[in-house]
Structures are given as structure tokens and as C-alpha cells.
Amino acid sequence: GAGVSQSPRYKVAKRGQDVALRCDPISGHVSLFWYQQALGQGPEFLTYFQNEAQLDKSGLPSDRFFAERPEGSVSTLKIQRTQQEDSAVYLCASSSSYNSPLHFGNGTRLTVT
Amino acid sequence: AQSVTQPDIHITVSEGASLELRCNYSYGATPYLFWYVQSPGQGLQLLLKYFSGDTLVQGIKGFEAEFKRSQSSFNLRKPSVHWSDAAEYFCAVVFGMDSSYKLIFGSGTRLLVRP
């Protein structure tokens, strides 16, 4: 079956622009996660959804970052007024339950110029 | 504080040689433990996981890992490395359950394979 799909694959934004990154999880997966991976680093947790409920957003670096999953499937990560330090790969992952492994998408590489 | 440590940033081995990648964690209870691999430009692929039971777990591509509670470690091993194993390897640990579920990654170890 289809894996986790993320779009766009690449995004270039000028500093100050808003961006929206999309994640289509595996069908039926209730848990959805967003991670930020800077160059040469491990993924850093941003936020976690269980169905449509955002249960943990402790990793969001500032109030410019906002995530939603209104119908419990597709999720969008929005970054307002992008800054150069936001340049990273943004990874989405889903799982069927809390003790099931995460399945990752290929990520969206965001470059802020 | 909860943390995951991969002390080796880079490791270089010759093709056919054995491999061990180190991972240590800091947590008060027994966590769920994972190893993921990431090839350039790709997402993360699960190699293996430990939840409970036998402390030696087998994964894909000939990898195995051993959970040692006394050392808070979950080291990844492979008896004979292939050139295609060159990639970035991440140890990851789940801290918490249900609403506080969070998968935390180490900083990664880049594996280079000499011909």
C-alpha cells in the first residue's frame, strides 16, 4: 500500500513569506508526527496528533509554527514569516498506535533565502 | 532529563568487516527502542525495534541490536558490512505513553564503507 506522502518535495521561500507543508499519512493511522531535521542532525520532534487532537506541541520552536489535522487524516504544517533558521527538512510520520513503529515520509526540504 | 546519545559522529569500516554502532539513553523506565537508517535524500527506514522480551532483536538487512538495561544501551551490530550499508543511522527512543508519546532521536552516526 501507499506510504506516507509529503508535498512539496522541495520549497524555496523568501524570508518573511508564509509556507504550508502537507502530509498524507498511511490510511487508518491514528497517530501523526512532525519532525524538523537540520543538516547533519537527527530529527527533532515538533508536534504529535492522535486523530484530530493535537496532544503535544512542545517541540514547535516558536508561535510562527502551527500544525493542524482537522479531519484526523491529512495534516498541514504552516510556518509564518519564515526565517533563515527555519531551513531544514520537515519529516512527517504516522503510526497505527502508540506502540507501533513510525512510518516516515521522504520529507519536505525547506530553504529560506 | 530524557535523552538519547550516539557518541560516534562518523564510523568508517572496510567492506566485509563487522560493525557496532553505539546508543545510550537516559530514562527512568524501560523505553521502547528503535534503530532507523537514512540514505541521502530519503526518509527514515526502520531497521529493528525492541519493546520487551528477548533483549537481542533481529532486524532487516542482517542487522541486530542488543538491549542492555544495566548499561542503558541499545547497540546496533552487523557481522559483515556491505557497501550499500553506507548511510546515516539513528537510534530512537519512545518516552511516555499515549498522550505523552514522543519518539526522540539521537544525533546520528554516519557510516562510511571502504571498498
Short mmCIF file of N, CA, C and O in Angstrom, two decimals, chain B:
data_model
loop_
_atom_site.label_atom_id
_atom_site.label_comp_id
_atom_site.label_asym_id
_atom_site.label_seq_id
_atom_site.Cartn_x
_atom_site.Cartn_y
_atom_site.Cartn_z
N ALA B 1 16.85 14.24 32.85
CA ALA B 1 16.16 14.55 31.61
C ALA B 1 16.26 13.38 30.64
O ALA B 1 17.23 12.64 30.66
N GLN B 2 15.23 13.23 29.82
CA GLN B 2 15.24 12.14 28.85
C GLN B 2 16.15 12.51 27.69
O GLN B 2 16.04 13.60 27.15
N SER B 3 17.02 11.59 27.29
CA SER B 3 17.93 11.88 26.20
C SER B 3 18.39 10.61 25.53
O SER B 3 18.31 9.51 26.10
N VAL B 4 18.87 10.78 24.31
CA VAL B 4 19.43 9.67 23.53
C VAL B 4 20.79 10.13 23.03
O VAL B 4 20.89 11.20 22.43
N THR B 5 21.80 9.33 23.24
CA THR B 5 23.17 9.70 22.87
C THR B 5 23.76 8.69 21.91
O THR B 5 23.76 7.49 22.18
N GLN B 6 24.26 9.19 20.80
CA GLN B 6 25.05 8.38 19.88
C GLN B 6 26.44 9.00 19.87
O GLN B 6 26.65 10.05 19.25
N PRO B 7 27.40 8.41 20.55
CA PRO B 7 28.67 9.08 20.76
C PRO B 7 29.56 9.18 19.53
O PRO B 7 30.46 10.02 19.49
N ASP B 8 29.32 8.35 18.53
CA ASP B 8 30.16 8.36 17.33
C ASP B 8 29.48 9.13 16.21
O ASP B 8 28.42 8.74 15.76
N ILE B 9 30.10 10.22 15.77
CA ILE B 9 29.53 11.00 14.68
C ILE B 9 29.75 10.30 13.34
O ILE B 9 28.86 10.24 12.50
N HIS B 10 30.99 9.80 13.15
CA HIS B 10 31.33 9.07 11.94
C HIS B 10 32.00 7.75 12.32
O HIS B 10 32.74 7.70 13.31
N ILE B 11 31.74 6.74 11.52
CA ILE B 11 32.46 5.47 11.65
C ILE B 11 32.79 5.00 10.25
O ILE B 11 31.92 5.02 9.36
N THR B 12 34.04 4.57 10.06
CA THR B 12 34.45 4.03 8.77
C THR B 12 34.89 2.58 8.98
O THR B 12 35.71 2.30 9.85
N VAL B 13 34.34 1.69 8.17
CA VAL B 13 34.72 0.28 8.23
C VAL B 13 34.98 -0.22 6.83
O VAL B 13 34.47 0.34 5.85
N SER B 14 35.75 -1.27 6.73
CA SER B 14 36.00 -1.90 5.44
C SER B 14 34.87 -2.85 5.10
O SER B 14 34.27 -3.46 6.01
N GLU B 15 34.58 -2.96 3.82
CA GLU B 15 33.54 -3.90 3.40
C GLU B 15 33.90 -5.31 3.87
O GLU B 15 35.06 -5.74 3.74
N GLY B 16 32.94 -5.98 4.46
CA GLY B 16 33.16 -7.32 4.99
C GLY B 16 33.50 -7.34 6.47
O GLY B 16 33.42 -8.39 7.11
N ALA B 17 33.88 -6.21 7.01
CA ALA B 17 34.21 -6.13 8.43
C ALA B 17 32.93 -6.05 9.26
O ALA B 17 31.85 -5.75 8.75
N SER B 18 33.09 -6.30 10.56
CA SER B 18 31.94 -6.21 11.45
C SER B 18 31.72 -4.75 11.87
O SER B 18 32.62 -3.91 11.76
N LEU B 19 30.51 -4.50 12.37
CA LEU B 19 30.11 -3.14 12.71
C LEU B 19 29.39 -3.12 14.05
O LEU B 19 28.58 -4.02 14.34
N GLU B 20 29.67 -2.11 14.86
CA GLU B 20 28.86 -1.86 16.04
C GLU B 20 28.67 -0.36 16.19
O GLU B 20 29.64 0.40 16.26
N LEU B 21 27.43 0.07 16.24
CA LEU B 21 27.09 1.48 16.46
C LEU B 21 26.48 1.61 17.85
O LEU B 21 25.56 0.87 18.20
N ARG B 22 26.96 2.59 18.58
CA ARG B 22 26.56 2.71 19.98
C ARG B 22 25.37 3.65 20.18
O ARG B 22 25.24 4.66 19.47
N CYS B 23 24.57 3.31 21.17
CA CYS B 23 23.43 4.14 21.54
C CYS B 23 23.19 4.00 23.04
O CYS B 23 23.09 2.88 23.55
N ASN B 24 23.09 5.12 23.72
CA ASN B 24 22.75 5.13 25.14
C ASN B 24 21.57 6.07 25.36
O ASN B 24 21.40 7.05 24.65
N TYR B 25 20.77 5.76 26.36
CA TYR B 25 19.61 6.61 26.64
C TYR B 25 19.55 6.89 28.13
O TYR B 25 20.14 6.18 28.95
N SER B 26 18.82 7.93 28.45
CA SER B 26 18.61 8.30 29.84
C SER B 26 17.11 8.37 30.07
O SER B 26 16.41 9.19 29.48
N TYR B 27 16.63 7.44 30.92
CA TYR B 27 15.19 7.35 31.18
C TYR B 27 14.98 6.49 32.41
O TYR B 27 15.71 5.53 32.62
N GLY B 28 13.97 6.80 33.19
CA GLY B 28 13.76 6.09 34.44
C GLY B 28 13.14 4.72 34.29
O GLY B 28 13.29 3.87 35.15
N ALA B 29 12.45 4.48 33.20
CA ALA B 29 11.80 3.20 32.98
C ALA B 29 12.37 2.55 31.72
O ALA B 29 13.25 3.12 31.07
N THR B 30 11.90 1.38 31.41
CA THR B 30 12.34 0.73 30.17
C THR B 30 11.58 1.35 29.00
O THR B 30 10.36 1.28 28.95
N PRO B 31 12.28 1.94 28.09
CA PRO B 31 11.62 2.58 26.95
C PRO B 31 11.42 1.61 25.80
O PRO B 31 11.88 0.47 25.85
N TYR B 32 10.72 2.07 24.79
CA TYR B 32 10.72 1.37 23.51
C TYR B 32 11.91 1.90 22.71
O TYR B 32 12.16 3.10 22.67
N LEU B 33 12.62 1.01 22.04
CA LEU B 33 13.88 1.35 21.39
C LEU B 33 13.84 0.99 19.91
O LEU B 33 13.31 -0.07 19.55
N PHE B 34 14.43 1.84 19.09
CA PHE B 34 14.40 1.65 17.64
C PHE B 34 15.75 2.03 17.04
O PHE B 34 16.48 2.87 17.58
N TRP B 35 16.04 1.45 15.91
CA TRP B 35 17.09 1.92 15.03
C TRP B 35 16.49 2.18 13.66
O TRP B 35 15.77 1.34 13.11
N TYR B 36 16.82 3.38 13.12
CA TYR B 36 16.40 3.75 11.79
C TYR B 36 17.64 4.03 10.94
O TYR B 36 18.68 4.44 11.45
N VAL B 37 17.49 3.87 9.61
CA VAL B 37 18.55 4.19 8.68
C VAL B 37 18.03 5.21 7.69
O VAL B 37 16.85 5.17 7.30
N GLN B 38 18.90 6.14 7.31
CA GLN B 38 18.51 7.19 6.35
C GLN B 38 19.58 7.30 5.29
O GLN B 38 20.72 7.67 5.58
N SER B 39 19.21 7.01 4.06
CA SER B 39 20.11 7.21 2.93
C SER B 39 19.91 8.63 2.41
O SER B 39 18.85 9.23 2.64
N PRO B 40 20.90 9.18 1.71
CA PRO B 40 20.81 10.58 1.26
C PRO B 40 19.53 10.87 0.48
O PRO B 40 19.17 10.14 -0.44
N GLY B 41 18.84 11.91 0.90
CA GLY B 41 17.62 12.32 0.21
C GLY B 41 16.42 11.44 0.47
O GLY B 41 15.36 11.64 -0.15
N GLN B 42 16.56 10.50 1.37
CA GLN B 42 15.47 9.56 1.65
C GLN B 42 14.90 9.77 3.03
O GLN B 42 15.51 10.42 3.89
N GLY B 43 13.74 9.21 3.23
CA GLY B 43 13.15 9.23 4.56
C GLY B 43 13.81 8.19 5.45
O GLY B 43 14.78 7.54 5.07
N LEU B 44 13.30 8.02 6.62
CA LEU B 44 13.85 7.10 7.60
C LEU B 44 13.20 5.73 7.47
O LEU B 44 11.98 5.62 7.42
N GLN B 45 14.05 4.71 7.42
CA GLN B 45 13.55 3.33 7.32
C GLN B 45 13.85 2.59 8.61
O GLN B 45 14.98 2.63 9.12
N LEU B 46 12.85 1.91 9.14
CA LEU B 46 13.02 1.17 10.38
C LEU B 46 13.85 -0.08 10.14
O LEU B 46 13.56 -0.88 9.26
N LEU B 47 14.92 -0.23 10.94
CA LEU B 47 15.75 -1.44 10.88
C LEU B 47 15.26 -2.49 11.86
O LEU B 47 15.18 -3.67 11.53
N LEU B 48 14.97 -2.07 13.09
CA LEU B 48 14.52 -3.01 14.11
C LEU B 48 13.98 -2.23 15.30
O LEU B 48 14.17 -1.02 15.40
N LYS B 49 13.31 -2.98 16.19
CA LYS B 49 12.71 -2.36 17.36
C LYS B 49 12.76 -3.32 18.54
O LYS B 49 12.82 -4.54 18.37
N TYR B 50 12.76 -2.74 19.74
CA TYR B 50 12.67 -3.52 20.96
C TYR B 50 11.56 -2.95 21.83
O TYR B 50 11.57 -1.75 22.15
N PHE B 51 10.62 -3.82 22.20
CA PHE B 51 9.56 -3.42 23.12
C PHE B 51 9.70 -4.15 24.45
O PHE B 51 9.59 -3.56 25.51
N SER B 52 9.89 -5.46 24.36
CA SER B 52 10.02 -6.27 25.57
C SER B 52 10.50 -7.65 25.15
O SER B 52 10.66 -7.93 23.96
N GLY B 53 10.76 -8.51 26.13
CA GLY B 53 11.13 -9.89 25.81
C GLY B 53 12.61 -10.06 25.55
O GLY B 53 13.45 -9.42 26.20
N ASP B 54 12.94 -10.89 24.59
CA ASP B 54 14.32 -11.20 24.26
C ASP B 54 15.10 -9.91 23.98
O ASP B 54 14.69 -9.09 23.16
N THR B 55 16.21 -9.75 24.67
CA THR B 55 16.96 -8.50 24.58
C THR B 55 17.81 -8.41 23.31
O THR B 55 18.36 -7.36 23.02
N LEU B 56 17.94 -9.50 22.59
CA LEU B 56 18.65 -9.49 21.30
C LEU B 56 17.58 -9.54 20.21
O LEU B 56 16.85 -10.52 20.10
N VAL B 57 17.51 -8.49 19.42
CA VAL B 57 16.48 -8.41 18.39
C VAL B 57 17.12 -8.41 17.02
O VAL B 57 18.18 -7.83 16.80
N GLN B 58 16.44 -9.08 16.12
CA GLN B 58 16.91 -9.16 14.74
C GLN B 58 16.12 -8.18 13.89
O GLN B 58 14.92 -7.96 14.10
N GLY B 59 16.80 -7.58 12.91
CA GLY B 59 16.13 -6.65 12.03
C GLY B 59 16.34 -7.01 10.57
O GLY B 59 16.76 -8.11 10.24
N ILE B 60 16.05 -6.02 9.74
CA ILE B 60 16.22 -6.24 8.31
C ILE B 60 17.67 -6.03 7.91
O ILE B 60 18.47 -5.47 8.69
N LYS B 61 18.02 -6.48 6.72
CA LYS B 61 19.35 -6.27 6.13
C LYS B 61 20.47 -6.87 6.98
O LYS B 61 21.62 -6.43 6.90
N GLY B 62 20.17 -7.87 7.79
CA GLY B 62 21.20 -8.55 8.57
C GLY B 62 21.63 -7.84 9.83
O GLY B 62 22.61 -8.24 10.47
N PHE B 63 20.93 -6.79 10.23
CA PHE B 63 21.26 -6.06 11.45
C PHE B 63 20.62 -6.71 12.68
O PHE B 63 19.55 -7.32 12.58
N GLU B 64 21.29 -6.52 13.82
CA GLU B 64 20.72 -6.93 15.09
C GLU B 64 21.11 -5.88 16.14
O GLU B 64 22.02 -5.07 15.93
N ALA B 65 20.39 -5.89 17.25
CA ALA B 65 20.71 -4.96 18.33
C ALA B 65 20.44 -5.65 19.65
O ALA B 65 19.55 -6.51 19.74
N GLU B 66 21.19 -5.25 20.66
CA GLU B 66 21.04 -5.86 21.98
C GLU B 66 20.72 -4.78 23.00
O GLU B 66 21.45 -3.79 23.13
N PHE B 67 19.64 -4.99 23.74
CA PHE B 67 19.24 -4.10 24.82
C PHE B 67 19.93 -4.54 26.10
O PHE B 67 19.79 -5.70 26.51
N LYS B 68 20.67 -3.63 26.72
CA LYS B 68 21.33 -3.93 27.99
C LYS B 68 20.82 -2.92 29.02
O LYS B 68 21.26 -1.75 29.05
N ARG B 69 19.93 -3.38 29.87
CA ARG B 69 19.30 -2.49 30.84
C ARG B 69 20.33 -1.88 31.78
O ARG B 69 20.27 -0.70 32.09
N SER B 70 21.29 -2.68 32.22
CA SER B 70 22.27 -2.21 33.21
C SER B 70 23.14 -1.09 32.65
O SER B 70 23.66 -0.26 33.40
N GLN B 71 23.29 -1.07 31.33
CA GLN B 71 24.12 -0.04 30.70
C GLN B 71 23.29 1.02 29.98
O GLN B 71 23.85 1.93 29.38
N SER B 72 21.98 0.89 30.04
CA SER B 72 21.09 1.80 29.31
C SER B 72 21.55 1.95 27.86
O SER B 72 21.67 3.06 27.33
N SER B 73 21.81 0.80 27.24
CA SER B 73 22.34 0.84 25.88
C SER B 73 21.51 -0.03 24.95
O SER B 73 20.82 -0.96 25.37
N PHE B 74 21.61 0.29 23.69
CA PHE B 74 20.92 -0.46 22.63
C PHE B 74 21.79 -0.36 21.38
O PHE B 74 21.50 0.37 20.46
N ASN B 75 22.88 -1.10 21.37
CA ASN B 75 23.87 -1.00 20.30
C ASN B 75 23.46 -1.84 19.09
O ASN B 75 22.96 -2.95 19.22
N LEU B 76 23.73 -1.30 17.93
CA LEU B 76 23.40 -1.94 16.66
C LEU B 76 24.63 -2.67 16.13
O LEU B 76 25.74 -2.11 16.16
N ARG B 77 24.43 -3.87 15.61
CA ARG B 77 25.57 -4.65 15.11
C ARG B 77 25.23 -5.29 13.77
O ARG B 77 24.06 -5.54 13.45
N LYS B 78 26.31 -5.54 13.02
CA LYS B 78 26.19 -6.33 11.80
C LYS B 78 27.50 -7.07 11.62
O LYS B 78 28.57 -6.45 11.70
N PRO B 79 27.46 -8.37 11.37
CA PRO B 79 28.70 -9.15 11.31
C PRO B 79 29.56 -8.86 10.09
O PRO B 79 30.78 -8.96 10.16
N SER B 80 28.94 -8.48 8.96
CA SER B 80 29.70 -8.24 7.75
C SER B 80 29.03 -7.12 6.96
O SER B 80 27.92 -7.28 6.44
N VAL B 81 29.72 -6.00 6.87
CA VAL B 81 29.13 -4.80 6.26
C VAL B 81 29.27 -4.86 4.74
O VAL B 81 30.29 -5.28 4.20
N HIS B 82 28.23 -4.40 4.07
CA HIS B 82 28.20 -4.30 2.61
C HIS B 82 28.30 -2.83 2.22
O HIS B 82 27.88 -1.94 2.98
N TRP B 83 28.83 -2.56 1.01
CA TRP B 83 28.98 -1.16 0.60
C TRP B 83 27.66 -0.41 0.63
O TRP B 83 27.61 0.79 0.90
N SER B 84 26.55 -1.13 0.39
CA SER B 84 25.24 -0.48 0.36
C SER B 84 24.76 -0.07 1.75
O SER B 84 23.72 0.60 1.87
N ASP B 85 25.48 -0.48 2.79
CA ASP B 85 25.09 -0.08 4.15
C ASP B 85 25.52 1.34 4.49
O ASP B 85 25.13 1.88 5.54
N ALA B 86 26.32 1.96 3.64
CA ALA B 86 26.75 3.33 3.89
C ALA B 86 25.53 4.25 3.95
O ALA B 86 24.76 4.33 2.99
N ALA B 87 25.35 4.90 5.09
CA ALA B 87 24.15 5.72 5.32
C ALA B 87 24.29 6.37 6.69
O ALA B 87 25.30 6.22 7.37
N GLU B 88 23.25 7.07 7.09
CA GLU B 88 23.18 7.66 8.43
C GLU B 88 22.26 6.77 9.27
O GLU B 88 21.17 6.39 8.82
N TYR B 89 22.71 6.47 10.49
CA TYR B 89 21.94 5.59 11.37
C TYR B 89 21.52 6.34 12.61
O TYR B 89 22.34 7.03 13.25
N PHE B 90 20.25 6.20 12.93
CA PHE B 90 19.69 6.92 14.08
C PHE B 90 19.10 5.93 15.08
O PHE B 90 18.28 5.07 14.71
N CYS B 91 19.50 6.09 16.31
CA CYS B 91 18.86 5.40 17.42
C CYS B 91 17.71 6.29 17.89
O CYS B 91 17.83 7.53 17.91
N ALA B 92 16.59 5.68 18.25
CA ALA B 92 15.44 6.47 18.69
C ALA B 92 14.75 5.76 19.84
O ALA B 92 14.74 4.52 19.90
N VAL B 93 14.19 6.55 20.72
CA VAL B 93 13.60 6.01 21.94
C VAL B 93 12.24 6.66 22.17
O VAL B 93 12.11 7.88 22.03
N VAL B 94 11.25 5.85 22.51
CA VAL B 94 9.95 6.39 22.89
C VAL B 94 9.94 6.61 24.39
O VAL B 94 10.18 5.68 25.17
N PHE B 95 9.65 7.85 24.77
CA PHE B 95 9.46 8.18 26.17
C PHE B 95 7.98 8.49 26.36
O PHE B 95 7.44 9.32 25.65
N GLY B 96 7.35 7.83 27.31
CA GLY B 96 5.95 8.14 27.59
C GLY B 96 5.01 7.26 26.81
O GLY B 96 5.40 6.53 25.90
N MET B 97 3.78 7.31 27.15
CA MET B 97 2.74 6.51 26.53
C MET B 97 1.55 7.37 26.20
O MET B 97 1.32 8.40 26.83
N ASP B 98 0.77 6.94 25.25
CA ASP B 98 -0.49 7.58 24.89
C ASP B 98 -0.31 9.07 24.66
O ASP B 98 0.39 9.48 23.75
N SER B 99 -0.93 9.88 25.47
CA SER B 99 -0.94 11.31 25.16
C SER B 99 0.43 11.95 25.27
O SER B 99 0.67 13.01 24.70
N SER B 100 1.35 11.33 25.99
CA SER B 100 2.67 11.93 26.10
C SER B 100 3.69 11.19 25.25
O SER B 100 4.89 11.34 25.43
N TYR B 101 3.21 10.38 24.34
CA TYR B 101 4.08 9.59 23.46
C TYR B 101 4.98 10.51 22.65
O TYR B 101 4.53 11.46 22.03
N LYS B 102 6.28 10.22 22.66
CA LYS B 102 7.22 11.05 21.93
C LYS B 102 8.42 10.19 21.55
O LYS B 102 9.04 9.56 22.38
N LEU B 103 8.74 10.16 20.27
CA LEU B 103 9.92 9.44 19.77
C LEU B 103 11.05 10.43 19.66
O LEU B 103 10.97 11.39 18.91
N ILE B 104 12.12 10.18 20.41
CA ILE B 104 13.27 11.07 20.45
C ILE B 104 14.44 10.40 19.75
O ILE B 104 14.74 9.23 20.03
N PHE B 105 15.10 11.14 18.88
CA PHE B 105 16.21 10.61 18.10
C PHE B 105 17.55 11.05 18.66
O PHE B 105 17.69 12.17 19.20
N GLY B 106 18.54 10.19 18.50
CA GLY B 106 19.90 10.61 18.71
C GLY B 106 20.37 11.46 17.54
O GLY B 106 19.63 11.66 16.56
N SER B 107 21.59 11.95 17.63
CA SER B 107 22.11 12.85 16.60
C SER B 107 22.63 12.12 15.38
O SER B 107 22.98 12.75 14.38
N GLY B 108 22.69 10.80 15.45
CA GLY B 108 23.04 10.03 14.27
C GLY B 108 24.51 9.66 14.20
O GLY B 108 25.38 10.33 14.76
N THR B 109 24.78 8.56 13.51
CA THR B 109 26.14 8.12 13.20
C THR B 109 26.21 7.88 11.70
O THR B 109 25.41 7.09 11.16
N ARG B 110 27.13 8.54 11.05
CA ARG B 110 27.31 8.35 9.61
C ARG B 110 28.29 7.21 9.38
O ARG B 110 29.43 7.25 9.88
N LEU B 111 27.83 6.21 8.66
CA LEU B 111 28.67 5.04 8.35
C LEU B 111 29.26 5.18 6.96
O LEU B 111 28.53 5.35 5.98
N LEU B 112 30.57 5.11 6.89
CA LEU B 112 31.29 5.09 5.61
C LEU B 112 31.88 3.70 5.44
O LEU B 112 32.43 3.14 6.40
N VAL B 113 31.81 3.16 4.23
CA VAL B 113 32.31 1.82 3.96
C VAL B 113 33.44 1.90 2.95
O VAL B 113 33.26 2.38 1.82
N ARG B 114 34.61 1.41 3.35
CA ARG B 114 35.76 1.36 2.46
C ARG B 114 35.68 0.11 1.58
O ARG B 114 35.34 -0.96 2.07
N PRO B 115 36.01 0.26 0.27
CA PRO B 115 35.97 -0.92 -0.62
C PRO B 115 36.98 -1.97 -0.21
O PRO B 115 38.00 -1.66 0.40
#
